PDB file of C-alpha atoms in Angstrom:
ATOM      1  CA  UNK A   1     -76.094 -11.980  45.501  1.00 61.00           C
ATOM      2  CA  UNK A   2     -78.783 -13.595  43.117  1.00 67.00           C
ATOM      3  CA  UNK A   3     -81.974 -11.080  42.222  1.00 69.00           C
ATOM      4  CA  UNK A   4     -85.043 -12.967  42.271  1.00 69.00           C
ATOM      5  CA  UNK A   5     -87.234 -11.600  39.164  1.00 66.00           C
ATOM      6  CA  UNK A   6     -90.984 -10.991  40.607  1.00 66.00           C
ATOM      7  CA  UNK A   7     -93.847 -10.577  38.652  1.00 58.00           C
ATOM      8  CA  UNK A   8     -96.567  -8.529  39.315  1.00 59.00           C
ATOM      9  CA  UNK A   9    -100.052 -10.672  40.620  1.00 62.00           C
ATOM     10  CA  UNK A  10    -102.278  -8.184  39.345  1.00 58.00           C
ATOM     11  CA  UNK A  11    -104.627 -10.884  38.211  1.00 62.00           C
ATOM     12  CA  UNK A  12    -104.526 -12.380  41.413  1.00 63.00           C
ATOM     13  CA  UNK A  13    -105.898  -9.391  42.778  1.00 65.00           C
ATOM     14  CA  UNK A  14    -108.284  -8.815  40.515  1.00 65.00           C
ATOM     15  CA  UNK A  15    -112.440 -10.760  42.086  1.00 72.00           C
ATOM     16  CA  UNK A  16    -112.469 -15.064  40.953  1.00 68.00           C
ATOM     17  CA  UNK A  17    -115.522 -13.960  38.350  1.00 69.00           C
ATOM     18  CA  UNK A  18    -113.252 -11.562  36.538  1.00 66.00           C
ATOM     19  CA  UNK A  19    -110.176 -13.791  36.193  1.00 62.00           C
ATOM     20  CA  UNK A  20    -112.493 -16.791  35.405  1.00 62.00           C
ATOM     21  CA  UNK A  21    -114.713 -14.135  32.545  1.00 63.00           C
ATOM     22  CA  UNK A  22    -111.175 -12.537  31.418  1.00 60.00           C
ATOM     23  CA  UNK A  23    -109.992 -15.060  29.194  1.00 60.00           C
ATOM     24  CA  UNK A  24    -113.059 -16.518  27.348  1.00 61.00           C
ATOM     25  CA  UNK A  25    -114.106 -12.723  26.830  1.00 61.00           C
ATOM     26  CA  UNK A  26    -110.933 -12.141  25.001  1.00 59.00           C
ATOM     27  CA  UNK A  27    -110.897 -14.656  22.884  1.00 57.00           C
ATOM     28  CA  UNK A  28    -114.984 -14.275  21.874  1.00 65.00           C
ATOM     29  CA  UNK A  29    -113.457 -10.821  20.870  1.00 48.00           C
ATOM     30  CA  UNK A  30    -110.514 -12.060  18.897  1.00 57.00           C
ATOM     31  CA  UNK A  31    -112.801 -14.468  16.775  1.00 59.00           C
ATOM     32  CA  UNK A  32    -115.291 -11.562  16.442  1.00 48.00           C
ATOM     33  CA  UNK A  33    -112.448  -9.279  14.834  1.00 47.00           C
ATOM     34  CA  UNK A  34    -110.953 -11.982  13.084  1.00 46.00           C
ATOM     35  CA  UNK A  35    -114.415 -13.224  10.988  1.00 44.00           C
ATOM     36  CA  UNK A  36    -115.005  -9.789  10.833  1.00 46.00           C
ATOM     37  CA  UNK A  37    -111.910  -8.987   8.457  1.00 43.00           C
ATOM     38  CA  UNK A  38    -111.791 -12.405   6.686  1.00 45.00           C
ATOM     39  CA  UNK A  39    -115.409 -11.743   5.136  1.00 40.00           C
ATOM     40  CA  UNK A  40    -115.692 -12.517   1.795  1.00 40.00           C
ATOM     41  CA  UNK A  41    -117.776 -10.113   0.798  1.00 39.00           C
ATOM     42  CA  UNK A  42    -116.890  -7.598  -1.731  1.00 48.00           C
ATOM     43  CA  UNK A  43    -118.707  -4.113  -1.013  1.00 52.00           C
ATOM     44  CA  UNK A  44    -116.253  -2.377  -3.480  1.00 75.00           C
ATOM     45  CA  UNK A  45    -117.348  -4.182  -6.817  1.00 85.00           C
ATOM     46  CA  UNK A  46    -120.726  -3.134  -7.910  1.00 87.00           C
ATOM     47  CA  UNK A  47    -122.570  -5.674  -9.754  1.00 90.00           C
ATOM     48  CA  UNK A  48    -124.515  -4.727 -13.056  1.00 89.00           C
ATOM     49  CA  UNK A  49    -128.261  -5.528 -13.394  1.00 90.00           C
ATOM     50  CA  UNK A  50    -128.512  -6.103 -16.839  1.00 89.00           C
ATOM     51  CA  UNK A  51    -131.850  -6.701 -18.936  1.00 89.00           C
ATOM     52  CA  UNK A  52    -133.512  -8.302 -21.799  1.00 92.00           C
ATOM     53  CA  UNK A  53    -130.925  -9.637 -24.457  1.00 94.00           C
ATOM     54  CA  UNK A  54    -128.224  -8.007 -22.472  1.00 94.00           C
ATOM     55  CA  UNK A  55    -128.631 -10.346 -19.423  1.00 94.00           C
ATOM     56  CA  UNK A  56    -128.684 -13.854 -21.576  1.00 95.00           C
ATOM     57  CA  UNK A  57    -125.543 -12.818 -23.369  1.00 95.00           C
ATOM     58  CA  UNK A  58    -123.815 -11.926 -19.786  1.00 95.00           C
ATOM     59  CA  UNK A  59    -124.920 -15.159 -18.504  1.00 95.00           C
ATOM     60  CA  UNK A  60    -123.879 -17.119 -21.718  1.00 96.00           C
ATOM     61  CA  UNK A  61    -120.396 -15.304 -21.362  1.00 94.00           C
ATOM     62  CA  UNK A  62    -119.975 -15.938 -17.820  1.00 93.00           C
ATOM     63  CA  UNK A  63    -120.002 -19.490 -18.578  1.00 93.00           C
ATOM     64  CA  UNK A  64    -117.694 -19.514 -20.870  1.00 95.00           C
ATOM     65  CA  UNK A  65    -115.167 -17.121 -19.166  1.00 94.00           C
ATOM     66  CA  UNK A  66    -111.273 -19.066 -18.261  1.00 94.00           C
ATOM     67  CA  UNK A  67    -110.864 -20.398 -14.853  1.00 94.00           C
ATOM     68  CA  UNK A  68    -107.276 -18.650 -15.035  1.00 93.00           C
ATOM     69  CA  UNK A  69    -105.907 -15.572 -16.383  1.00 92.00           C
ATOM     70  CA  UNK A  70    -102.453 -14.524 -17.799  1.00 92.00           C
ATOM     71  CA  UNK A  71    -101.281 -16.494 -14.989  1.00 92.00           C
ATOM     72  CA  UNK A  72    -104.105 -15.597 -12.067  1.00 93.00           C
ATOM     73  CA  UNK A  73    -106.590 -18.135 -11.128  1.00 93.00           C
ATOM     74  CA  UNK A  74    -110.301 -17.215 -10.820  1.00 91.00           C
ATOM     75  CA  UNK A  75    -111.596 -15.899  -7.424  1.00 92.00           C
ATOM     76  CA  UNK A  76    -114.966 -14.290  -8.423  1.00 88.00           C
ATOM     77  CA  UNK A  77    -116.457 -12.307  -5.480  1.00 86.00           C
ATOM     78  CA  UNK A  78    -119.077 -13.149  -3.168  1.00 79.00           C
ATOM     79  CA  UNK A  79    -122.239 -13.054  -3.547  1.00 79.00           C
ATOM     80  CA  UNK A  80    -121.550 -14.809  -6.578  1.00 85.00           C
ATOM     81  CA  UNK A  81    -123.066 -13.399  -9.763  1.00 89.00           C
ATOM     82  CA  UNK A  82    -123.772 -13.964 -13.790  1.00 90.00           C
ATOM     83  CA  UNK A  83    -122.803 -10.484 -14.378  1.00 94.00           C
ATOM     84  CA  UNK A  84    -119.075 -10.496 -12.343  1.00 94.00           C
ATOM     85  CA  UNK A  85    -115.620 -12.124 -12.784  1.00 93.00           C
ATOM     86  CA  UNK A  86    -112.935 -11.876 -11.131  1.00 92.00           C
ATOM     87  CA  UNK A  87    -108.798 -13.060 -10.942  1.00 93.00           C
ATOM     88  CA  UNK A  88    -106.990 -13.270  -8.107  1.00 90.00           C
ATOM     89  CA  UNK A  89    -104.508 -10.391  -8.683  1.00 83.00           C
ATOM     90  CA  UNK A  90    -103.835  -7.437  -6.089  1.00 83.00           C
ATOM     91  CA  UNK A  91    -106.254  -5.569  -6.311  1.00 85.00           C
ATOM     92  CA  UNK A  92    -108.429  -8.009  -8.497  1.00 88.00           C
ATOM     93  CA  UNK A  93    -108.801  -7.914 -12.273  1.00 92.00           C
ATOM     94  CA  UNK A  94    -112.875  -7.696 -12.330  1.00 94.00           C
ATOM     95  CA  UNK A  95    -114.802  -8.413 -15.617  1.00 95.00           C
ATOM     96  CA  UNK A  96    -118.340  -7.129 -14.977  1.00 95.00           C
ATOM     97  CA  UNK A  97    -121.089  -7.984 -18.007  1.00 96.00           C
ATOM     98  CA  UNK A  98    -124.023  -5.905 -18.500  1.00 94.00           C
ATOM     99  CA  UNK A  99    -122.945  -2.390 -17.204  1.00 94.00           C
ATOM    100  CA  UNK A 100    -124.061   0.952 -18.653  1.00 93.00           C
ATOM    101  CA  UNK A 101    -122.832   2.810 -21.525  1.00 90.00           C
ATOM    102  CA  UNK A 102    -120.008   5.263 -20.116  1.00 87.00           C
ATOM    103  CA  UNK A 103    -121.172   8.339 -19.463  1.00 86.00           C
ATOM    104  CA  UNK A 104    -117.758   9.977 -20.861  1.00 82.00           C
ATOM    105  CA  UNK A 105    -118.904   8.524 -24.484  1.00 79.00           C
ATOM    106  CA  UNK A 106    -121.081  10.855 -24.743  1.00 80.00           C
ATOM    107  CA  UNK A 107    -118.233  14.239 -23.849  1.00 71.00           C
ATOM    108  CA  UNK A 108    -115.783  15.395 -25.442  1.00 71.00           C
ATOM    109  CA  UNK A 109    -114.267  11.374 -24.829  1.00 61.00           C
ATOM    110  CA  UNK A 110    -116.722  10.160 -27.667  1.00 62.00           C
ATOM    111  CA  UNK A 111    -113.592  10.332 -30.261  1.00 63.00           C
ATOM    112  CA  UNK A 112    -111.015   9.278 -28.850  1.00 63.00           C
ATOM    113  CA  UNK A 113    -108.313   6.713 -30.047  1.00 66.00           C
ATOM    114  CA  UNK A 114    -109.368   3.036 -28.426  1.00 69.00           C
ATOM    115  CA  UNK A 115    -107.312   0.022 -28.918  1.00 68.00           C
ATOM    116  CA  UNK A 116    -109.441  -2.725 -30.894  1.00 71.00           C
ATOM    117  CA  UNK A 117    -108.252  -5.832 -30.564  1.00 79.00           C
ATOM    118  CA  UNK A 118    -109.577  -8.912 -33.620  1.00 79.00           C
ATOM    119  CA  UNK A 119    -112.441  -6.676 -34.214  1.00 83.00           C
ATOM    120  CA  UNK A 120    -113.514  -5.326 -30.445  1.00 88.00           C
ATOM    121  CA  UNK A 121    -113.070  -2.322 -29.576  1.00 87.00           C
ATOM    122  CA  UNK A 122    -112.106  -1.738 -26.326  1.00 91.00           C
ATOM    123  CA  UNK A 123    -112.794   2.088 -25.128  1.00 90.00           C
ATOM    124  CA  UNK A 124    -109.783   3.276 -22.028  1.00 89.00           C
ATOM    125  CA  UNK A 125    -109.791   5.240 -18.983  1.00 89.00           C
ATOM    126  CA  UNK A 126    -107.450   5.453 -16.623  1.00 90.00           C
ATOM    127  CA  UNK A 127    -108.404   5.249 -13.232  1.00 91.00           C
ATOM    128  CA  UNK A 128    -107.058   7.124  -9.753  1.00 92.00           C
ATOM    129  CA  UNK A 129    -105.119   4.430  -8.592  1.00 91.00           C
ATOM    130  CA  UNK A 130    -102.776   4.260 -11.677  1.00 92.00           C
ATOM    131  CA  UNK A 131    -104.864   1.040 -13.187  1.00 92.00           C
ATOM    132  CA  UNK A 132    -107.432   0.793 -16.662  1.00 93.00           C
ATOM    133  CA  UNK A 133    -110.822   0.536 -17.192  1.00 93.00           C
ATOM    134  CA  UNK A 134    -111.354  -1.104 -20.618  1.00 94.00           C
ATOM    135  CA  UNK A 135    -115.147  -1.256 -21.489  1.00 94.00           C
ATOM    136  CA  UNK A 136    -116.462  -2.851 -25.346  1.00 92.00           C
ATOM    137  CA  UNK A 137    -117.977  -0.762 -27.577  1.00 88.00           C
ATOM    138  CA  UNK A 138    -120.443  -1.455 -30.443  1.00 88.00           C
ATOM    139  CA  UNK A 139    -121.601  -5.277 -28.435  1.00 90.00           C
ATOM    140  CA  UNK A 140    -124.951  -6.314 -27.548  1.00 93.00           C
ATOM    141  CA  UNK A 141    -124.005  -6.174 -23.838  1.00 94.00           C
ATOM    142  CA  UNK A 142    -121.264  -3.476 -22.430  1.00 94.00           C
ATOM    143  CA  UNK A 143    -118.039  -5.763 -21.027  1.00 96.00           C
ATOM    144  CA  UNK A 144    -115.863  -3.932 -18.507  1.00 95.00           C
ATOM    145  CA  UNK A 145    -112.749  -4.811 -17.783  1.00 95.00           C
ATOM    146  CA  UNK A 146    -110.774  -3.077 -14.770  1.00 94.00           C
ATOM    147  CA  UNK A 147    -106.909  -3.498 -14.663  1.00 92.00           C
ATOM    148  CA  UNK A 148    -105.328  -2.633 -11.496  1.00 92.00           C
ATOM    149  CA  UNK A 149    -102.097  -0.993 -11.586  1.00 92.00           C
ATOM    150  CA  UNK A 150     -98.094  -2.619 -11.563  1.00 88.00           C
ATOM    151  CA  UNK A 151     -99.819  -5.829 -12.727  1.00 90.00           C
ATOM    152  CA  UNK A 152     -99.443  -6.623 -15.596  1.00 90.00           C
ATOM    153  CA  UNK A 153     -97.014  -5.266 -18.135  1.00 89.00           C
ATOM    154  CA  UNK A 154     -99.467  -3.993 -20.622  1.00 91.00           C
ATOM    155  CA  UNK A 155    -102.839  -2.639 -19.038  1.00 91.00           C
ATOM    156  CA  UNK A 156    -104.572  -3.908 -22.012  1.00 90.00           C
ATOM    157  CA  UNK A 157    -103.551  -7.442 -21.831  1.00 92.00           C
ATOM    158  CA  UNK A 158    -106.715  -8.739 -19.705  1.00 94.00           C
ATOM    159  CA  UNK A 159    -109.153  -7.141 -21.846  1.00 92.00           C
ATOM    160  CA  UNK A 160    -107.085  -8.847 -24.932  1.00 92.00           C
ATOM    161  CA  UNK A 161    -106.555 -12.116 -23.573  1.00 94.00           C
ATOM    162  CA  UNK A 162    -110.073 -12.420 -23.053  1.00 94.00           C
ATOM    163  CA  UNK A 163    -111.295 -10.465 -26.762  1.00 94.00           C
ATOM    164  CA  UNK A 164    -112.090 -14.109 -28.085  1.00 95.00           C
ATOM    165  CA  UNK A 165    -114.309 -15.000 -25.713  1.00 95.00           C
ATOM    166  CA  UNK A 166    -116.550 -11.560 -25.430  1.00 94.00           C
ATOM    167  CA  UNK A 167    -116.714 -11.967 -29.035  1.00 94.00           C
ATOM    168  CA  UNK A 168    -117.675 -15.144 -29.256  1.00 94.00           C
ATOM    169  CA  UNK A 169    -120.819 -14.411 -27.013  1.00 95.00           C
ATOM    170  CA  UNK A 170    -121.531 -10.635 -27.191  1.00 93.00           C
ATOM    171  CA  UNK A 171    -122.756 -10.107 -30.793  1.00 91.00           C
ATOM    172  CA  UNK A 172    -121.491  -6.256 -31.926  1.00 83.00           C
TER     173      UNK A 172
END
């Protein structure tokens, strides 16, 4: 004896404008989601406003900042901006130009051992998620540097590897 597999005709049950509405409203929802995560907007990096002196030197250094890094091609956020780099690591290694003075400098942070790499120095913090925020100290313009985590196999390397270049455009 042979079973004869039925399937269920729910859609055929269901009123013509329904079935004919069903499939085009599914996929206008699909698209909808889908756009909706591929944005490439980046809400989580918060882009400096610098001014005066500050701002020409960010700009002059954003030009001259490498299209790759220790490996990681460029992928700078969008909007685009002067003041913000960024490598395509995971999460990102973001250079942002122009931001303020620390606010731990001035605490009980203000003395403590920073790496200095051919003549800039490079204050450290580490963050929550187990990665570095390196940010220059005695410059014209404040540099950040932000190192995420299992990366690279020094923290320090980004903000190192791209020492020359800060220098070369941020006067200390």
């Amino acid at each position: 004896m042979v079973r004869e597999l039925r399937v269920p005709r729910v859609p055929a049950a269901l009123p013509a404008p329904i079935r004919w509405l069903a499939l085009p409203v599914a996929l206008t929802c699909t698209i909808v989601v889908l756009l909706g995560s591929w944005s490439s907007a980046d809400p989580g990096i918060e882009v400096p406003q610098p001014t005066g002196k500050a701002a020409g030197y960010c700009q002059k250094l954003a030009a001259a900042l490498p299209q790759e890094l220790l490996g990681h091609a460029r992928k700078d956020p969008s909007p685009s901006s002067p003041y913000v780099a960024a490598w395509d690591t995971t999460p990102r290694t973001v250079l942002r130009c122009g931001v303020d003075r620390p606010d731990e400098l001035n605490g009980e942070h203000a003395t403590d051992e920073s790496p200095s790499v051919d003549d800039v120095t490079w204050w450290s913090q580490k963050l929550d998620d187990g990665g570095y925020r390196f940010v220059t100290t005695m410059r014209a313009a404040y540099v950040e540097v932000t190192s995420p985590p299992g990366v690279y196999t020094n923290p320090l390397d980004p903000a190192a590897t791209l020492t020359e270049v800060v220098k070369a455009n941020i006067p200390g």
